[in-house]
Amino acid sequence: MIEQQYIDLFQQYRSDIDSNSVGLMNEQRDAAFETFKKIGFPTSKLEEYIHSNVSRAFDAELGLNIKDIAIPVNPYDTFKCDVPNLATNLHFLVNDRYYDNQNQVEGLPKGVYAGGMKEFEKLYPEVFKEYYGQGADYSNNGLVAFNTMFAPDGFVLYIPEGVEIEKPLQLINILRGGVDLSVNRRILIIAEAAAKAKILVCDHAVDDVHFVVTQVTEIFANESSAIDFYELEENSTKVTRLSSLFTAQKADSNVIASNITLHNGYTRNNYRFRLLGENAHATIGGLAIADKSQHVDNYAFLDHASPNCTSNELFKYVLQERSTGVFCGKILVEKDAQKTLAYQTNRNLLASPDAKMFAKPQLEIYADDVKCSHGLTTGHLDDDAMFYLQARGIAKEEAKMLLMVAFTKDVVQLINIESLKERLEYLIDKRFRGELMRCGNCNVCK
């Protein structure tokens, strides 16, 4: 039983786990532990994970930094990862702990908190209690239960009512270690009424060891708020990234969540969107570029629980060599969610005969006055387009890359940060040319 070693570890070192974290995080560990003992890690026996047996990643000799041993890295000296003209300050998570030696904290409006989770609980105990763990349901989710058991710290962005952060923030997740590690981190974003912010989260693996990462992100968008949440993964092939993102949206809120996987090992992204107030809007975008034997699995569940809400999903995959892609998207329209507009699109490009794609779009509708649709296509490069380009003197390989880059454009267009959009176009072109094999002290700046 894979889970037993973690059950024993949790029981043996519970006091150390608590001593290096904070009260509310510790209070939730017991209930998560009981859930984890019952259901364990997800396996391919579950329909939602039929093509992704994530439990196998934990069947290894993985260390956990339970005693909070300092990681020898100064990210400000090592990483210059801010996209040009993007942010006035950077924030870092080194493995699963916030790097609190901040030397760039200016530029945020009064009342905004951007920083470590442990410090946030001290400063805003009532706010933390109101939101932490309230979106991330682990009752039937072994990965979230496991994360809740072991996560020591994380990052919090709190925007008070009516405040807009004009310049985007950037959070850089650095994976660093001398041995194979289990890393469990949390991200909490709270936008009070009419608050607005954009954040870019970048994942980078530094050391050539195996990392198994669970990440739980909770986004709370209150009335008339707007949150853009962009993720850029540039990990090594030795990283297993298991991410779960939960949103709760109230009336007239707008949340955009977009994930770009440029380089990875084994990735599973879970999205759980809840549209809880009238006229809420959600946008989910995903782009995966994979080769070798890389694996990218995106699962998106959108719950339309209120009337007059809209959602738009767009996921695209470009798969080369022996890579594998998985997409499962489910839209639930509840009985009272009349006037729902919900659209789901999945487009997949197989650039190799050995690449595989598994896709399953779903609609579950209990209201009678709605407009919902889903579209799915999987195919190869267009022969006519290839012929057209080659007939105009463009070499075959160059023509192939131009078509693959063009295929990704509409996902990139979902991003509302011009400097990031331009940089991604550049990085995607480099990726297809084989010049972006993994992050090397941050490709974003090169």
CSV table of C-alpha atoms in Angstrom, one decimal:
chain,number,residue,atom,x,y,z
A,1,MET,CA,0.0,0.0,0.0
A,2,ILE,CA,1.6,3.2,-1.3
A,3,GLU,CA,-0.3,5.4,1.2
A,4,GLN,CA,0.9,3.6,4.4
A,5,GLN,CA,4.4,5.2,4.4
A,6,TYR,CA,2.8,8.7,4.4
A,7,ILE,CA,0.2,7.7,7.0
A,8,ASP,CA,3.0,6.5,9.3
A,9,LEU,CA,5.1,9.6,8.5
A,10,PHE,CA,2.3,12.0,9.4
A,11,GLN,CA,1.6,10.2,12.7
A,12,GLN,CA,5.2,10.0,13.7
A,13,TYR,CA,6.1,13.7,12.9
A,14,ARG,CA,2.8,15.5,13.5
A,15,SER,CA,4.3,17.7,16.2
A,16,ASP,CA,7.1,18.8,13.8
A,17,ILE,CA,4.6,19.5,11.1
A,18,ASP,CA,2.6,21.7,13.4
A,19,SER,CA,5.5,23.5,14.9
A,20,ASN,CA,6.7,24.7,11.5
A,21,SER,CA,3.3,25.9,10.3
A,22,VAL,CA,0.4,27.9,11.7
A,23,GLY,CA,-2.8,27.3,13.7
A,24,LEU,CA,-5.6,27.1,11.1
A,25,MET,CA,-3.5,25.0,8.7
A,26,ASN,CA,-2.8,22.6,11.6
A,27,GLU,CA,-6.4,22.5,12.6
A,28,GLN,CA,-7.5,21.2,9.2
A,29,ARG,CA,-4.9,18.4,9.1
A,30,ASP,CA,-6.7,15.8,11.2
A,31,ALA,CA,-9.9,15.8,9.0
A,32,ALA,CA,-7.7,15.6,5.9
A,33,PHE,CA,-5.8,12.8,7.4
A,34,GLU,CA,-9.0,10.8,8.1
A,35,THR,CA,-10.1,11.3,4.5
A,36,PHE,CA,-6.7,10.3,3.1
A,37,LYS,CA,-6.7,7.1,5.1
A,38,LYS,CA,-10.1,6.2,3.5
A,39,ILE,CA,-9.5,7.1,-0.1
A,40,GLY,CA,-5.8,7.4,-0.6
A,41,PHE,CA,-4.2,8.7,-3.8
A,42,PRO,CA,-6.2,8.7,-7.1
A,43,THR,CA,-5.5,5.7,-9.4
A,44,SER,CA,-6.5,4.9,-12.9
A,45,LYS,CA,-9.4,2.9,-11.5
A,46,LEU,CA,-11.2,6.2,-11.1
A,47,GLU,CA,-12.9,7.4,-14.2
A,48,GLU,CA,-11.5,10.9,-13.8
A,49,TYR,CA,-8.0,9.5,-13.7
A,50,ILE,CA,-8.4,6.6,-16.2
A,51,HIS,CA,-5.4,7.8,-18.3
A,52,SER,CA,-3.3,9.2,-15.4
A,53,ASN,CA,-2.3,6.9,-12.6
A,54,VAL,CA,-0.8,9.6,-10.4
A,55,SER,CA,-0.4,7.4,-7.4
A,56,ARG,CA,2.6,5.7,-9.0
A,57,ALA,CA,4.6,9.0,-8.5
A,58,PHE,CA,4.4,8.5,-4.7
A,59,ASP,CA,5.7,5.0,-4.8
A,60,ALA,CA,9.3,6.1,-4.4
A,61,GLU,CA,11.9,7.2,-1.9
A,62,LEU,CA,10.8,10.8,-1.5
A,63,GLY,CA,12.0,13.2,1.2
A,64,LEU,CA,9.8,15.7,2.9
A,65,ASN,CA,11.2,18.8,4.6
A,66,ILE,CA,9.2,18.4,7.7
A,67,LYS,CA,11.8,19.9,10.0
A,68,ASP,CA,12.0,23.1,7.9
A,69,ILE,CA,15.6,22.8,7.0
A,70,ALA,CA,16.8,25.9,5.2
A,71,ILE,CA,17.3,25.5,1.4
A,72,PRO,CA,20.6,27.2,0.3
A,73,VAL,CA,19.3,29.5,-2.4
A,74,ASN,CA,18.9,33.3,-2.7
A,75,PRO,CA,16.4,33.6,-5.6
A,76,TYR,CA,17.0,37.3,-6.0
A,77,ASP,CA,20.6,36.6,-6.9
A,78,THR,CA,20.0,33.4,-8.9
A,79,PHE,CA,16.8,34.2,-10.8
A,80,LYS,CA,15.9,37.3,-12.7
A,81,CYS,CA,12.5,35.9,-13.8
A,82,ASP,CA,10.3,38.9,-14.2
A,83,VAL,CA,9.0,39.3,-17.7
A,84,PRO,CA,10.1,42.7,-18.9
A,85,ASN,CA,7.8,45.5,-17.9
A,86,LEU,CA,5.5,43.1,-16.0
A,87,ALA,CA,5.9,43.6,-12.3
A,88,THR,CA,7.2,46.0,-9.7
A,89,ASN,CA,8.1,43.2,-7.3
A,90,LEU,CA,8.6,39.4,-7.3
A,91,HIS,CA,7.6,36.7,-4.8
A,92,PHE,CA,9.1,33.3,-4.4
A,93,LEU,CA,8.1,29.9,-3.0
A,94,VAL,CA,11.2,27.8,-2.6
A,95,ASN,CA,9.8,24.2,-2.7
A,96,ASP,CA,6.8,24.6,-0.4
A,97,ARG,CA,7.9,27.6,1.7
A,98,TYR,CA,7.6,31.3,1.2
A,99,TYR,CA,10.9,33.1,0.8
A,100,ASP,CA,10.4,36.0,3.2
A,101,ASN,CA,13.6,37.9,2.7
A,102,GLN,CA,11.8,40.4,0.5
A,103,ASN,CA,13.8,43.3,-0.9
A,104,GLN,CA,11.2,44.4,-3.4
A,105,VAL,CA,8.0,45.1,-1.7
A,106,GLU,CA,7.1,48.6,-2.9
A,107,GLY,CA,4.5,49.5,-5.3
A,108,LEU,CA,1.4,47.7,-3.9
A,109,PRO,CA,-1.7,49.8,-3.0
A,110,LYS,CA,-2.5,50.4,0.7
A,111,GLY,CA,-4.2,47.4,2.3
A,112,VAL,CA,-3.0,44.8,-0.2
A,113,TYR,CA,-1.1,41.8,1.2
A,114,ALA,CA,1.1,39.7,-1.0
A,115,GLY,CA,3.4,37.3,0.9
A,116,GLY,CA,3.7,34.2,3.0
A,117,MET,CA,0.7,32.3,4.4
A,118,LYS,CA,2.1,32.0,7.9
A,119,GLU,CA,2.6,35.7,8.2
A,120,PHE,CA,-0.9,36.4,6.7
A,121,GLU,CA,-2.6,34.4,9.5
A,122,LYS,CA,-0.8,36.5,12.1
A,123,LEU,CA,-1.9,39.8,10.5
A,124,TYR,CA,-5.4,38.8,9.3
A,125,PRO,CA,-6.5,35.9,11.4
A,126,GLU,CA,-10.2,36.4,10.8
A,127,VAL,CA,-9.9,36.8,7.0
A,128,PHE,CA,-7.6,33.7,6.9
A,129,LYS,CA,-10.2,31.7,8.9
A,130,GLU,CA,-13.0,32.8,6.6
A,131,TYR,CA,-11.3,31.6,3.4
A,132,TYR,CA,-8.5,29.1,3.9
A,133,GLY,CA,-9.6,25.6,3.0
A,134,GLN,CA,-13.2,26.7,2.2
A,135,GLY,CA,-12.8,26.2,-1.5
A,136,ALA,CA,-10.5,23.2,-1.7
A,137,ASP,CA,-12.9,20.3,-1.0
A,138,TYR,CA,-10.9,17.2,-0.1
A,139,SER,CA,-13.9,15.0,0.8
A,140,ASN,CA,-13.4,12.9,-2.3
A,141,ASN,CA,-10.0,14.2,-3.4
A,142,GLY,CA,-6.9,12.3,-2.1
A,143,LEU,CA,-4.4,14.7,-3.6
A,144,VAL,CA,-6.0,17.7,-1.8
A,145,ALA,CA,-6.3,15.8,1.4
A,146,PHE,CA,-2.6,14.8,1.2
A,147,ASN,CA,-1.6,18.4,0.5
A,148,THR,CA,-3.7,19.7,3.4
A,149,MET,CA,-2.0,17.2,5.7
A,150,PHE,CA,1.6,18.2,4.8
A,151,ALA,CA,1.6,21.8,3.4
A,152,PRO,CA,3.7,24.0,5.7
A,153,ASP,CA,3.2,27.4,4.1
A,154,GLY,CA,2.2,29.1,0.9
A,155,PHE,CA,1.5,32.4,-0.8
A,156,VAL,CA,-1.4,34.7,-0.2
A,157,LEU,CA,-2.7,37.6,-2.3
A,158,TYR,CA,-5.4,39.6,-0.5
A,159,ILE,CA,-6.9,42.7,-2.2
A,160,PRO,CA,-9.4,44.8,-0.1
A,161,GLU,CA,-12.7,46.1,-1.4
A,162,GLY,CA,-12.5,48.4,-4.3
A,163,VAL,CA,-8.7,48.2,-4.8
A,164,GLU,CA,-7.1,47.6,-8.2
A,165,ILE,CA,-3.5,46.4,-8.5
A,166,GLU,CA,-2.5,48.0,-11.8
A,167,LYS,CA,0.7,46.2,-12.5
A,168,PRO,CA,0.7,42.4,-12.4
A,169,LEU,CA,2.4,40.4,-9.7
A,170,GLN,CA,4.7,37.4,-10.3
A,171,LEU,CA,5.1,34.4,-8.1
A,172,ILE,CA,8.0,32.1,-8.9
A,173,ASN,CA,7.9,28.5,-7.6
A,174,ILE,CA,11.5,27.2,-7.4
A,175,LEU,CA,12.1,23.5,-6.9
A,176,ARG,CA,15.5,22.9,-5.2
A,177,GLY,CA,16.9,19.9,-3.5
A,178,GLY,CA,19.8,17.4,-3.3
A,179,VAL,CA,17.5,14.4,-3.0
A,180,ASP,CA,14.2,13.4,-4.5
A,181,LEU,CA,11.5,15.4,-2.8
A,182,SER,CA,7.7,15.6,-2.1
A,183,VAL,CA,6.7,19.3,-2.2
A,184,ASN,CA,3.3,20.5,-1.0
A,185,ARG,CA,2.4,24.1,-1.5
A,186,ARG,CA,-0.7,26.4,-1.2
A,187,ILE,CA,-1.8,29.5,-3.0
A,188,LEU,CA,-4.7,31.6,-1.7
A,189,ILE,CA,-6.1,34.6,-3.6
A,190,ILE,CA,-8.9,36.7,-2.0
A,191,ALA,CA,-10.5,39.5,-4.0
A,192,GLU,CA,-13.0,41.5,-2.0
A,193,ALA,CA,-15.9,43.3,-3.8
A,194,ALA,CA,-14.8,45.3,-6.9
A,195,ALA,CA,-11.1,44.3,-6.4
A,196,LYS,CA,-8.9,43.6,-9.4
A,197,ALA,CA,-5.5,41.9,-9.9
A,198,LYS,CA,-3.4,39.9,-12.4
A,199,ILE,CA,-0.9,37.4,-11.3
A,200,LEU,CA,1.6,35.2,-13.1
A,201,VAL,CA,2.9,32.0,-11.5
A,202,CYS,CA,6.0,30.4,-12.9
A,203,ASP,CA,7.3,26.9,-12.1
A,204,HIS,CA,11.0,26.2,-12.4
A,205,ALA,CA,13.0,23.1,-11.4
A,206,VAL,CA,16.7,23.8,-10.6
A,207,ASP,CA,18.3,20.6,-9.5
A,208,ASP,CA,18.5,17.3,-11.4
A,209,VAL,CA,16.4,15.2,-8.9
A,210,HIS,CA,12.8,14.0,-8.9
A,211,PHE,CA,10.2,16.2,-7.5
A,212,VAL,CA,6.6,15.2,-6.8
A,213,VAL,CA,4.6,18.4,-6.3
A,214,THR,CA,1.1,18.9,-5.1
A,215,GLN,CA,-0.3,22.4,-5.4
A,216,VAL,CA,-3.6,23.6,-4.1
A,217,THR,CA,-4.9,27.0,-5.3
A,218,GLU,CA,-8.0,28.7,-4.0
A,219,ILE,CA,-9.4,31.8,-5.7
A,220,PHE,CA,-12.3,33.7,-4.1
A,221,ALA,CA,-13.8,36.4,-6.3
A,222,ASN,CA,-16.3,38.5,-4.5
A,223,GLU,CA,-19.0,40.8,-6.1
A,224,SER,CA,-17.7,42.7,-9.2
A,225,SER,CA,-14.1,41.6,-8.7
A,226,ALA,CA,-11.7,40.5,-11.4
A,227,ILE,CA,-8.8,38.0,-11.1
A,228,ASP,CA,-6.4,36.9,-13.9
A,229,PHE,CA,-4.4,33.9,-12.9
A,230,TYR,CA,-1.8,32.7,-15.4
A,231,GLU,CA,0.5,29.8,-14.9
A,232,LEU,CA,3.7,29.0,-16.9
A,233,GLU,CA,5.3,25.6,-16.4
A,234,GLU,CA,8.9,25.1,-17.4
A,235,ASN,CA,9.9,22.1,-15.3
A,236,SER,CA,12.4,19.3,-16.0
A,237,THR,CA,11.3,15.9,-17.1
A,238,LYS,CA,11.9,14.6,-13.6
A,239,VAL,CA,9.0,16.7,-12.1
A,240,THR,CA,5.5,15.4,-11.5
A,241,ARG,CA,3.2,18.3,-11.0
A,242,LEU,CA,-0.3,17.6,-9.5
A,243,SER,CA,-2.2,20.9,-9.3
A,244,SER,CA,-5.7,21.5,-8.1
A,245,LEU,CA,-7.3,24.9,-8.6
A,246,PHE,CA,-10.6,25.9,-7.0
A,247,THR,CA,-12.6,29.1,-7.6
A,248,ALA,CA,-15.7,30.5,-6.0
A,249,GLN,CA,-17.2,33.4,-7.9
A,250,LYS,CA,-20.0,35.8,-6.7
A,251,ALA,CA,-22.2,38.1,-8.7
A,252,ASP,CA,-20.6,40.0,-11.6
A,253,SER,CA,-17.1,38.6,-11.0
A,254,ASN,CA,-14.7,37.7,-13.7
A,255,VAL,CA,-12.0,35.0,-13.4
A,256,ILE,CA,-9.5,34.0,-16.0
A,257,ALA,CA,-7.3,31.0,-15.4
A,258,SER,CA,-4.8,30.0,-18.1
A,259,ASN,CA,-2.1,27.4,-17.9
A,260,ILE,CA,0.8,27.1,-20.4
A,261,THR,CA,2.9,24.0,-20.2
A,262,LEU,CA,6.0,24.6,-22.2
A,263,HIS,CA,8.1,21.8,-20.7
A,264,ASN,CA,7.3,19.2,-18.1
A,265,GLY,CA,7.6,15.6,-17.0
A,266,TYR,CA,4.2,14.4,-15.8
A,267,THR,CA,1.5,17.0,-15.3
A,268,ARG,CA,-2.1,16.8,-14.0
A,269,ASN,CA,-4.1,20.0,-13.6
A,270,ASN,CA,-7.5,19.9,-12.0
A,271,TYR,CA,-9.9,22.9,-12.3
A,272,ARG,CA,-13.0,23.3,-10.2
A,273,PHE,CA,-14.9,26.5,-11.0
A,274,ARG,CA,-18.1,27.4,-9.2
A,275,LEU,CA,-20.2,30.3,-10.5
A,276,LEU,CA,-22.3,31.2,-7.5
A,277,GLY,CA,-23.7,34.6,-8.3
A,278,GLU,CA,-25.6,36.1,-11.2
A,279,ASN,CA,-23.6,37.4,-14.2
A,280,ALA,CA,-20.4,35.8,-13.2
A,281,HIS,CA,-18.0,34.9,-16.0
A,282,ALA,CA,-15.2,32.3,-16.1
A,283,THR,CA,-12.5,31.7,-18.7
A,284,ILE,CA,-10.3,28.7,-18.7
A,285,GLY,CA,-7.4,28.4,-21.1
A,286,GLY,CA,-4.8,25.7,-21.5
A,287,LEU,CA,-1.9,25.1,-23.9
A,288,ALA,CA,0.3,22.0,-23.7
A,289,ILE,CA,3.4,21.4,-25.8
A,290,ALA,CA,4.9,18.0,-25.2
A,291,ASP,CA,7.4,15.7,-26.7
A,292,LYS,CA,9.7,12.8,-25.6
A,293,SER,CA,7.4,10.7,-23.3
A,294,GLN,CA,5.9,13.7,-21.5
A,295,HIS,CA,2.4,13.6,-20.2
A,296,VAL,CA,-0.1,16.4,-19.7
A,297,ASP,CA,-3.6,15.9,-18.3
A,298,ASN,CA,-6.1,18.7,-17.8
A,299,TYR,CA,-9.4,18.1,-16.1
A,300,ALA,CA,-11.9,21.0,-16.0
A,301,PHE,CA,-15.2,21.0,-14.1
A,302,LEU,CA,-17.4,24.1,-14.3
A,303,ASP,CA,-20.4,24.3,-12.1
A,304,HIS,CA,-23.0,26.9,-13.2
A,305,ALA,CA,-25.1,27.3,-10.1
A,306,SER,CA,-26.6,30.7,-10.8
A,307,PRO,CA,-28.6,32.2,-13.7
A,308,ASN,CA,-27.1,34.5,-16.4
A,309,CYS,CA,-23.6,33.3,-16.0
A,310,THR,CA,-21.1,32.6,-18.8
A,311,SER,CA,-18.1,30.4,-19.3
A,312,ASN,CA,-15.6,29.8,-22.0
A,313,GLU,CA,-13.1,26.9,-22.2
A,314,LEU,CA,-10.3,26.6,-24.7
A,315,PHE,CA,-7.7,23.8,-24.4
A,316,LYS,CA,-5.1,23.0,-27.1
A,317,TYR,CA,-2.4,20.4,-27.2
A,318,VAL,CA,0.6,20.0,-29.6
A,319,LEU,CA,2.0,16.5,-29.1
A,320,GLN,CA,5.3,15.2,-30.6
A,321,GLU,CA,7.3,12.0,-30.4
A,322,ARG,CA,5.8,9.7,-27.8
A,323,SER,CA,4.1,12.3,-25.6
A,324,THR,CA,0.5,11.8,-24.3
A,325,GLY,CA,-2.2,14.3,-23.8
A,326,VAL,CA,-5.5,14.0,-21.8
A,327,PHE,CA,-8.4,16.4,-21.6
A,328,CYS,CA,-11.7,15.9,-19.8
A,329,GLY,CA,-14.0,18.8,-19.6
A,330,LYS,CA,-17.4,18.8,-17.8
A,331,ILE,CA,-19.9,21.6,-17.7
A,332,LEU,CA,-22.7,21.3,-15.1
A,333,VAL,CA,-25.7,23.6,-15.4
A,334,GLU,CA,-27.9,23.3,-12.3
A,335,LYS,CA,-31.7,23.6,-12.3
A,336,ASP,CA,-31.9,27.2,-11.4
A,337,ALA,CA,-29.1,28.4,-13.7
A,338,GLN,CA,-31.3,29.7,-16.5
A,339,LYS,CA,-29.8,31.9,-19.3
A,340,THR,CA,-26.5,30.1,-19.0
A,341,LEU,CA,-24.0,30.5,-21.8
A,342,ALA,CA,-21.2,27.9,-21.7
A,343,TYR,CA,-18.8,27.0,-24.4
A,344,GLN,CA,-16.1,24.3,-24.4
A,345,THR,CA,-13.5,23.7,-27.1
A,346,ASN,CA,-10.6,21.2,-27.3
A,347,ARG,CA,-8.3,21.1,-30.3
A,348,ASN,CA,-5.4,18.7,-30.5
A,349,LEU,CA,-2.5,18.5,-33.0
A,350,LEU,CA,-0.6,15.2,-33.3
A,351,ALA,CA,2.7,16.0,-34.9
A,352,SER,CA,4.0,12.5,-34.6
A,353,PRO,CA,2.5,9.1,-35.3
A,354,ASP,CA,3.5,7.9,-31.8
A,355,ALA,CA,1.8,10.7,-29.9
A,356,LYS,CA,-1.5,9.9,-28.2
A,357,MET,CA,-4.4,12.1,-27.2
A,358,PHE,CA,-7.4,11.1,-25.0
A,359,ALA,CA,-10.3,13.5,-24.8
A,360,LYS,CA,-13.8,13.5,-23.3
A,361,PRO,CA,-16.0,16.6,-23.4
A,362,GLN,CA,-19.2,16.5,-21.3
A,363,LEU,CA,-22.4,18.5,-20.8
A,364,GLU,CA,-24.8,17.9,-17.9
A,365,ILE,CA,-27.8,20.3,-18.1
A,366,TYR,CA,-30.8,20.6,-15.8
A,367,ALA,CA,-32.0,24.0,-16.9
A,368,ASP,CA,-34.1,24.5,-20.1
A,369,ASP,CA,-33.2,28.0,-21.2
A,370,VAL,CA,-29.5,27.8,-21.9
A,371,LYS,CA,-26.9,27.9,-24.7
A,372,CYS,CA,-24.2,25.3,-24.3
A,373,SER,CA,-21.8,23.7,-26.7
A,374,HIS,CA,-18.6,21.7,-26.9
A,375,GLY,CA,-16.3,21.0,-29.8
A,376,LEU,CA,-13.5,18.5,-30.2
A,377,THR,CA,-11.0,17.9,-33.0
A,378,THR,CA,-7.8,15.8,-33.1
A,379,GLY,CA,-5.7,15.6,-36.2
A,380,HIS,CA,-2.4,16.1,-37.9
A,381,LEU,CA,-0.8,19.1,-39.7
A,382,ASP,CA,-2.9,20.2,-42.7
A,383,ASP,CA,-1.3,18.8,-45.9
A,384,ASP,CA,-2.7,21.6,-48.0
A,385,ALA,CA,-1.2,24.2,-45.7
A,386,MET,CA,2.1,22.4,-45.7
A,387,PHE,CA,2.1,22.3,-49.5
A,388,TYR,CA,1.1,26.0,-49.8
A,389,LEU,CA,4.1,27.1,-47.6
A,390,GLN,CA,6.6,24.8,-49.3
A,391,ALA,CA,5.5,25.9,-52.7
A,392,ARG,CA,6.5,29.4,-51.6
A,393,GLY,CA,10.0,28.4,-50.8
A,394,ILE,CA,9.7,27.6,-47.1
A,395,ALA,CA,11.6,24.5,-46.0
A,396,LYS,CA,9.5,21.6,-44.7
A,397,GLU,CA,10.6,21.8,-41.1
A,398,GLU,CA,10.2,25.6,-41.0
A,399,ALA,CA,6.7,25.2,-42.5
A,400,LYS,CA,5.8,22.7,-39.8
A,401,MET,CA,7.0,25.0,-37.1
A,402,LEU,CA,5.1,27.9,-38.5
A,403,LEU,CA,1.9,25.9,-38.6
A,404,MET,CA,2.3,24.7,-35.0
A,405,VAL,CA,3.0,28.2,-33.7
A,406,ALA,CA,-0.1,29.5,-35.5
A,407,PHE,CA,-2.1,26.7,-33.9
A,408,THR,CA,-1.3,28.0,-30.4
A,409,LYS,CA,-2.2,31.7,-31.1
A,410,ASP,CA,-5.8,31.8,-29.8
A,411,VAL,CA,-4.9,30.4,-26.4
A,412,VAL,CA,-2.2,33.0,-26.0
A,413,GLN,CA,-4.7,35.7,-27.0
A,414,LEU,CA,-6.7,34.9,-23.8
A,415,ILE,CA,-3.9,36.6,-21.8
A,416,ASN,CA,-4.6,40.2,-20.9
A,417,ILE,CA,-1.0,41.2,-20.2
A,418,GLU,CA,0.7,42.4,-23.4
A,419,SER,CA,4.3,41.9,-22.3
A,420,LEU,CA,3.5,38.4,-21.2
A,421,LYS,CA,1.7,37.6,-24.4
A,422,GLU,CA,4.6,38.8,-26.5
A,423,ARG,CA,7.1,36.8,-24.4
A,424,LEU,CA,5.1,33.7,-24.7
A,425,GLU,CA,4.9,33.9,-28.4
A,426,TYR,CA,8.7,34.1,-28.4
A,427,LEU,CA,9.1,31.2,-26.0
A,428,ILE,CA,6.6,29.0,-27.9
A,429,ASP,CA,8.6,29.6,-31.1
A,430,LYS,CA,11.8,28.6,-29.3
A,431,ARG,CA,10.1,25.5,-27.9
A,432,PHE,CA,9.1,24.2,-31.3
A,433,ARG,CA,12.7,24.9,-32.5
A,434,GLY,CA,14.1,22.7,-29.8
A,435,GLU,CA,15.8,25.6,-28.1
A,436,LEU,CA,13.8,25.6,-24.9
A,437,MET,CA,14.5,22.2,-23.4
A,438,ARG,CA,14.0,23.1,-19.8
A,439,CYS,CA,14.4,26.2,-17.7
A,440,GLY,CA,17.9,27.4,-17.2
A,441,ASN,CA,17.8,30.0,-14.5
A,442,CYS,CA,14.7,31.3,-16.2
A,443,ASN,CA,14.1,31.3,-19.9
A,444,VAL,CA,11.5,34.0,-19.5
A,445,CYS,CA,14.3,36.6,-19.4
A,446,LYS,CA,16.5,35.2,-22.2
